[in-house]
Coordinates of N, CA and C in Angstrom, one line a residue:
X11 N 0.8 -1.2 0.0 CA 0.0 0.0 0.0 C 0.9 1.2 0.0
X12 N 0.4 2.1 -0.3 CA 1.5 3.4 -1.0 C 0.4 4.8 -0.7
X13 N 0.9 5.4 0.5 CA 0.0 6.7 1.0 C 0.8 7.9 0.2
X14 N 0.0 9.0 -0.3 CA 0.5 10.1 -0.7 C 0.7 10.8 0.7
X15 N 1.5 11.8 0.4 CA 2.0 12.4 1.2 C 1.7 14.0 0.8
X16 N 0.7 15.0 2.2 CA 0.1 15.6 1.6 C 1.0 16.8 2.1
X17 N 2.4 16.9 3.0 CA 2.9 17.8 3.5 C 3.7 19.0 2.7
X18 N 4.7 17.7 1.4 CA 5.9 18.3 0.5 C 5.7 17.2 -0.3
X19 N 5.9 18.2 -1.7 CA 5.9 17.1 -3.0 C 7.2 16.3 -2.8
X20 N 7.3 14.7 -2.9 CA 8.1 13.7 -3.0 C 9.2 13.7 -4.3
X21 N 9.9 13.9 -3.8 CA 11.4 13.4 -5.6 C 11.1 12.2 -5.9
X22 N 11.0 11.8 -7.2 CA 11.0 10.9 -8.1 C 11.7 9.5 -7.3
X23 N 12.7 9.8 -7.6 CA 13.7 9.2 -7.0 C 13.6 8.6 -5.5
X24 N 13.4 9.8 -4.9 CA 12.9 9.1 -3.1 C 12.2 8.1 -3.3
X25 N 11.0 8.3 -4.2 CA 9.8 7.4 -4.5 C 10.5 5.9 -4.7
X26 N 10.8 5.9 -5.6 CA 12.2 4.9 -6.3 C 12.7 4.0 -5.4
X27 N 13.7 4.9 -4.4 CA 14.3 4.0 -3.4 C 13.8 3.2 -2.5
X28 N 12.7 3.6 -2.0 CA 11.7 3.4 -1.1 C 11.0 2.2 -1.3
X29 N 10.3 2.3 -3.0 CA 9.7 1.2 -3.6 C 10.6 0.0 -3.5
X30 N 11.7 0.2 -4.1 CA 12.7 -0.7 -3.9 C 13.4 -1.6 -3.0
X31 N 13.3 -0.5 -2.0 CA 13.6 -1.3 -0.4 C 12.5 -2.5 0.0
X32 N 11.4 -1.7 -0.6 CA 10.2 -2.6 0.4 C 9.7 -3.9 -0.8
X33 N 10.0 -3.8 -1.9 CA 9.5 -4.5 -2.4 C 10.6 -5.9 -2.6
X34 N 11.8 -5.3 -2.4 CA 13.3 -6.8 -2.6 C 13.6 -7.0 -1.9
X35 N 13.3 -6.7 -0.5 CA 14.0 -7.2 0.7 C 12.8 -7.9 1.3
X36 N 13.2 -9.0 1.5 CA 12.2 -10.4 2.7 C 12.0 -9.9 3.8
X37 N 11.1 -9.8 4.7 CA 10.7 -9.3 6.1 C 10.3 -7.6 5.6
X38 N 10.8 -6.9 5.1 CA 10.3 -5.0 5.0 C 9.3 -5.2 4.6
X39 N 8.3 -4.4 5.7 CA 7.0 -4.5 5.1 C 6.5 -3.1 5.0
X40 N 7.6 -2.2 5.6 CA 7.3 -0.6 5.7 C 8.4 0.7 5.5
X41 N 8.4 1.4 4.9 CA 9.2 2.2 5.2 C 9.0 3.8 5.0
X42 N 9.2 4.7 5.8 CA 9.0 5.8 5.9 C 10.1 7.1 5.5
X43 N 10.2 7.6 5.1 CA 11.5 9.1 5.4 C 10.6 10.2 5.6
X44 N 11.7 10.9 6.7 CA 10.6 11.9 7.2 C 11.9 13.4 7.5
X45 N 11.5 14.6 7.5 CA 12.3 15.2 7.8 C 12.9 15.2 9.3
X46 N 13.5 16.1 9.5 CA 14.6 16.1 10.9 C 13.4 16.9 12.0
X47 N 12.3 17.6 11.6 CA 11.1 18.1 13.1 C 9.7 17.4 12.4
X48 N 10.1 15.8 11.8 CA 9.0 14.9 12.5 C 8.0 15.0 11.5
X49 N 8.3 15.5 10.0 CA 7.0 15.6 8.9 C 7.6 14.3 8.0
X50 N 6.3 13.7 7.1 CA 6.6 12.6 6.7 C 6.3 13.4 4.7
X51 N 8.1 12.5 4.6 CA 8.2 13.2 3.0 C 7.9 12.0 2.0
X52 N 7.8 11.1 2.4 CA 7.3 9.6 1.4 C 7.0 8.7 2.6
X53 N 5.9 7.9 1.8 CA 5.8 6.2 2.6 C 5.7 5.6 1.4
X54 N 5.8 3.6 1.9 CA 6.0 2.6 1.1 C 5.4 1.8 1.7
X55 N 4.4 1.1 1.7 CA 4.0 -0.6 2.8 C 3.6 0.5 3.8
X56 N 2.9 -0.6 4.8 CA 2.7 0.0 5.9 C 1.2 0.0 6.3
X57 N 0.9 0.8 7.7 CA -0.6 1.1 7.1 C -1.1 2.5 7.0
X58 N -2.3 2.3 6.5 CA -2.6 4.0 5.8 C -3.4 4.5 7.2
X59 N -2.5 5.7 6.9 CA -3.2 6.4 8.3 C -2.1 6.8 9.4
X60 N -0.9 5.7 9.0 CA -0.3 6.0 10.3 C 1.5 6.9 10.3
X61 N 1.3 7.6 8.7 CA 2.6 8.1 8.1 C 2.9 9.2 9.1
X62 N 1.8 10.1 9.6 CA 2.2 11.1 10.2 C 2.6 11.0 11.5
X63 N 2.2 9.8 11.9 CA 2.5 9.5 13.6 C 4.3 8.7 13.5
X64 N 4.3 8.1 12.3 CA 5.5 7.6 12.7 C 6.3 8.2 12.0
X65 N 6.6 9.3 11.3 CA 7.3 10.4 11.4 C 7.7 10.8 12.6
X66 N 7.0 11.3 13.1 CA 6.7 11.9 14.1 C 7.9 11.1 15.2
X67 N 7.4 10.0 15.0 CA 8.1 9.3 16.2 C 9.5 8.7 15.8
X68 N 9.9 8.8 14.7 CA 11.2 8.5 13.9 C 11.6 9.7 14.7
X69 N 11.4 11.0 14.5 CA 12.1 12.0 14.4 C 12.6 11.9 16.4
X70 N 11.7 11.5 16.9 CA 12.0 12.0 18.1 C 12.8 11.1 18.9
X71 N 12.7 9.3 18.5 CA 13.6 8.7 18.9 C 15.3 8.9 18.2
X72 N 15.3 9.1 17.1 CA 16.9 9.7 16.5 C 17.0 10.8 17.4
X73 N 16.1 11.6 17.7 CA 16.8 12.9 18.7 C 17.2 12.4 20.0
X74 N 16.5 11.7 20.6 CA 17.1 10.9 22.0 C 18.3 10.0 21.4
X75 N 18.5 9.5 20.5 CA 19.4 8.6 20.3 C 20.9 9.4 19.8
X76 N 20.5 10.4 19.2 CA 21.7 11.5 19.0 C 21.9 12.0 20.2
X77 N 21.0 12.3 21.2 CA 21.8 13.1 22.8 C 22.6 12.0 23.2
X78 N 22.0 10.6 23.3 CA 22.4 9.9 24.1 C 24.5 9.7 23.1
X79 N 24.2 10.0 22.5 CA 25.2 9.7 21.8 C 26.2 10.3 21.9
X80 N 26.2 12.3 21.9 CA 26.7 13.2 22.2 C 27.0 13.0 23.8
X81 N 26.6 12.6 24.8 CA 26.6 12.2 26.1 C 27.7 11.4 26.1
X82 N 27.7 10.0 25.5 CA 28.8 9.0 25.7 C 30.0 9.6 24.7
X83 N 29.8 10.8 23.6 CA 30.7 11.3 23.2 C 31.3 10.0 21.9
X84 N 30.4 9.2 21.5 CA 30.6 7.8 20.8 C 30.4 8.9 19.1
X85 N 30.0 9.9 18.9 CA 30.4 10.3 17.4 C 28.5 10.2 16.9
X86 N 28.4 11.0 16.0 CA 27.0 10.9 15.1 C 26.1 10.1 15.3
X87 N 25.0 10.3 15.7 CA 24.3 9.1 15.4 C 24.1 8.4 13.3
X88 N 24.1 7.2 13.5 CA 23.9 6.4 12.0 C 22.8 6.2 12.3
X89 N 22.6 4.5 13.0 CA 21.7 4.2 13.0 C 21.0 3.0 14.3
X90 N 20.1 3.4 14.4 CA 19.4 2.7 15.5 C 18.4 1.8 15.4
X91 N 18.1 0.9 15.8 CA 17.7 -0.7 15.7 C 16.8 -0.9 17.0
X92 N 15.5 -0.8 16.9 CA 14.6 -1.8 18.1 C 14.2 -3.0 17.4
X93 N 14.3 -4.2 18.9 CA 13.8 -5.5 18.2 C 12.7 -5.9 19.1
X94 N 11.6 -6.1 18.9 CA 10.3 -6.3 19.3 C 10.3 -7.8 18.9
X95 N 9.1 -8.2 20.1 CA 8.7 -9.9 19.9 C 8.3 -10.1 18.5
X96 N 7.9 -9.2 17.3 CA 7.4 -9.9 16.2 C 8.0 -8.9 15.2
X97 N 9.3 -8.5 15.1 CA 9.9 -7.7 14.0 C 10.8 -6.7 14.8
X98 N 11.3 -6.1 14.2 CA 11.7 -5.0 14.0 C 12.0 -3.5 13.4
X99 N 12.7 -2.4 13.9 CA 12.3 -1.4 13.3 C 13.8 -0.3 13.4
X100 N 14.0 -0.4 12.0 CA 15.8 0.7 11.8 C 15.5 1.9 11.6
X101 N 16.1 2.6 12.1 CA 15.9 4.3 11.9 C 17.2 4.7 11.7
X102 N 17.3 5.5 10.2 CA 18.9 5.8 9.8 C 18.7 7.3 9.7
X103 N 19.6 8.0 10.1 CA 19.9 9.5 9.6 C 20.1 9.0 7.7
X104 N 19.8 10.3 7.5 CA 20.0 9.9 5.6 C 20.5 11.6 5.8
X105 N 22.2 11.9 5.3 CA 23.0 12.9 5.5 C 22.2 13.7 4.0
X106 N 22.4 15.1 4.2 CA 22.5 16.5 3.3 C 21.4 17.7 3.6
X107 N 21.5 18.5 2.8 CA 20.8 19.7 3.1 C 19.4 19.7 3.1
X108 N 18.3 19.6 3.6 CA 18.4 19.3 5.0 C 18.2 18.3 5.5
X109 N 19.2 17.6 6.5 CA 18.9 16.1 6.5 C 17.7 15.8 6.5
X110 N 17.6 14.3 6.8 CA 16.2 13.5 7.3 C 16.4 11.9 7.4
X111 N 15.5 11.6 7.6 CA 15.1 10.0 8.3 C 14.7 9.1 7.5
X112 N 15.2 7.7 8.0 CA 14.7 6.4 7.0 C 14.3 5.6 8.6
X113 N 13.3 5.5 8.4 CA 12.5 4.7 9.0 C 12.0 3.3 8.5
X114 N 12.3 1.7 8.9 CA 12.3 1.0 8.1 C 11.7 -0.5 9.1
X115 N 10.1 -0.8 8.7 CA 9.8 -1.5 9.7 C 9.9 -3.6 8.8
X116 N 10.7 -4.3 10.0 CA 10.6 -5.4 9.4 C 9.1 -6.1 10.3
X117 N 9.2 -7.5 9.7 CA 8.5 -8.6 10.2 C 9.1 -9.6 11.1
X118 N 8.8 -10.4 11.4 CA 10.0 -11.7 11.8 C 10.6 -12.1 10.9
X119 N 10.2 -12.5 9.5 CA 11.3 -12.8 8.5 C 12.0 -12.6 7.9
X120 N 12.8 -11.5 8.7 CA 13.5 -10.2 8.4 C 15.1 -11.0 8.3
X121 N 16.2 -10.8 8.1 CA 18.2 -11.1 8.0 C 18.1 -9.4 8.1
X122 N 18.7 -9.4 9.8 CA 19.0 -8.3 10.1 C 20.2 -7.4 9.1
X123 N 21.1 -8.5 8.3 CA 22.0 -7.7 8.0 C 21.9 -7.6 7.0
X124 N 20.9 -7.9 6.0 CA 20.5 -8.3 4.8 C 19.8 -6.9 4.5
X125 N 18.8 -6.5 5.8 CA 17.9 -5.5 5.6 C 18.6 -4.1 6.0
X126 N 19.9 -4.3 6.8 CA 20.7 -3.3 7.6 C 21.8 -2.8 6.0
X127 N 22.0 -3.8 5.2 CA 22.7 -3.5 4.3 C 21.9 -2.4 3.1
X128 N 20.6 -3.1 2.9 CA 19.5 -2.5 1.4 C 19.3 -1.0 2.2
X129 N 18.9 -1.1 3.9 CA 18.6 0.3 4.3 C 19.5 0.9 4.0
X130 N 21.3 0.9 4.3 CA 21.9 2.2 4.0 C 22.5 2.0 2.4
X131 N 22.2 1.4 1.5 CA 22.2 1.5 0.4 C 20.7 2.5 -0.2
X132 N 19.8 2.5 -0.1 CA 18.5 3.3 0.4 C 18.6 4.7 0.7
X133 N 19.6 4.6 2.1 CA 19.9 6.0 2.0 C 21.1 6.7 1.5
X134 N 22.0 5.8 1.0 CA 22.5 6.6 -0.1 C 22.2 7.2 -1.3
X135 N 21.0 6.3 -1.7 CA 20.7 6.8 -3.1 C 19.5 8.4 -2.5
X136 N 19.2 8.2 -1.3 CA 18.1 9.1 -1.0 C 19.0 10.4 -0.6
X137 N 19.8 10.3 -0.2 CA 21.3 11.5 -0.2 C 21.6 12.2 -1.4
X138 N 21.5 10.9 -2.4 CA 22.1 11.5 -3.9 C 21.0 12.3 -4.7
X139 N 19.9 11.6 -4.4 CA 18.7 12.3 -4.9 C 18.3 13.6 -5.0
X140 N 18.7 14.0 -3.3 CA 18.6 15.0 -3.0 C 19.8 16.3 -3.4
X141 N 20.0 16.0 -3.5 CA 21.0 16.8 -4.1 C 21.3 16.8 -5.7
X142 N 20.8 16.3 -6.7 CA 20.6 16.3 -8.0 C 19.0 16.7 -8.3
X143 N 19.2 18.0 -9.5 CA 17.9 18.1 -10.2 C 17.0 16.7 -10.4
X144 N 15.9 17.0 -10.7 CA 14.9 15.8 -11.0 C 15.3 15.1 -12.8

């Protein structure tokens, strides 16, 4: 399922990566990018209705996850991983002007490193996008 997004028109391309992630990777059943104060700039999978909440909550656990980070003084936050009894859920910074978020929900039939690999492949292409005309 594939929600428009009624905040900021979507890049081509974002659209692209997103499709991509969710549709070739085993376990991804969702994925989001959202800007850095918590608006949602594309979705992919997922369910409809809930783009704006988990924006929202991308944005705010990367912000606790980057204090805690700056605290232990361990360098940038990348990327942060919850594992829940039935899936899990990666949240990547995706670097440039102005950053933003990859939000990426699995299932249980998820290869953590399978799906940890296509995410930051994902957001590289969502980095590059950004920064090239359409």
């Amino acid at each position: 399922m594939t929600e428009a997004i009624p905040h900021r028109a979507s890049h081509p391309a974002l659209d692209r990566h997103l499709t991509t992630l969710v549709a070739d990777v085993t376990g991804v059943h969702g994925a989001v990018v959202a800007s850095m104060d918590g608006f949602a700039l594309a979705q992919r999978g997922g369910q409809a209705g809930t783009v704006d909440r988990l924006a929202a909550m991308t944005s705010s656990m990367l912000a606790l996850a980057t204090a805690l980070g700056r605290e232990l003084a361990i360098g940038a936050l990348e990327t942060l991983i919850l594992d829940a009894e039935r899936g899990s859920v990666l949240m990547l910074a995706v670097p440039g002007e102005p950053p933003s978020l990859l939000m990426v929900a699995c299932d249980d039939a998820y290869v953590m490193g399978t799906v940890l690999w296509h995410a930051r492949r994902c957001v590289r292409g969502i980095a590059t996008a950004a920064t090239s005309p359409d």
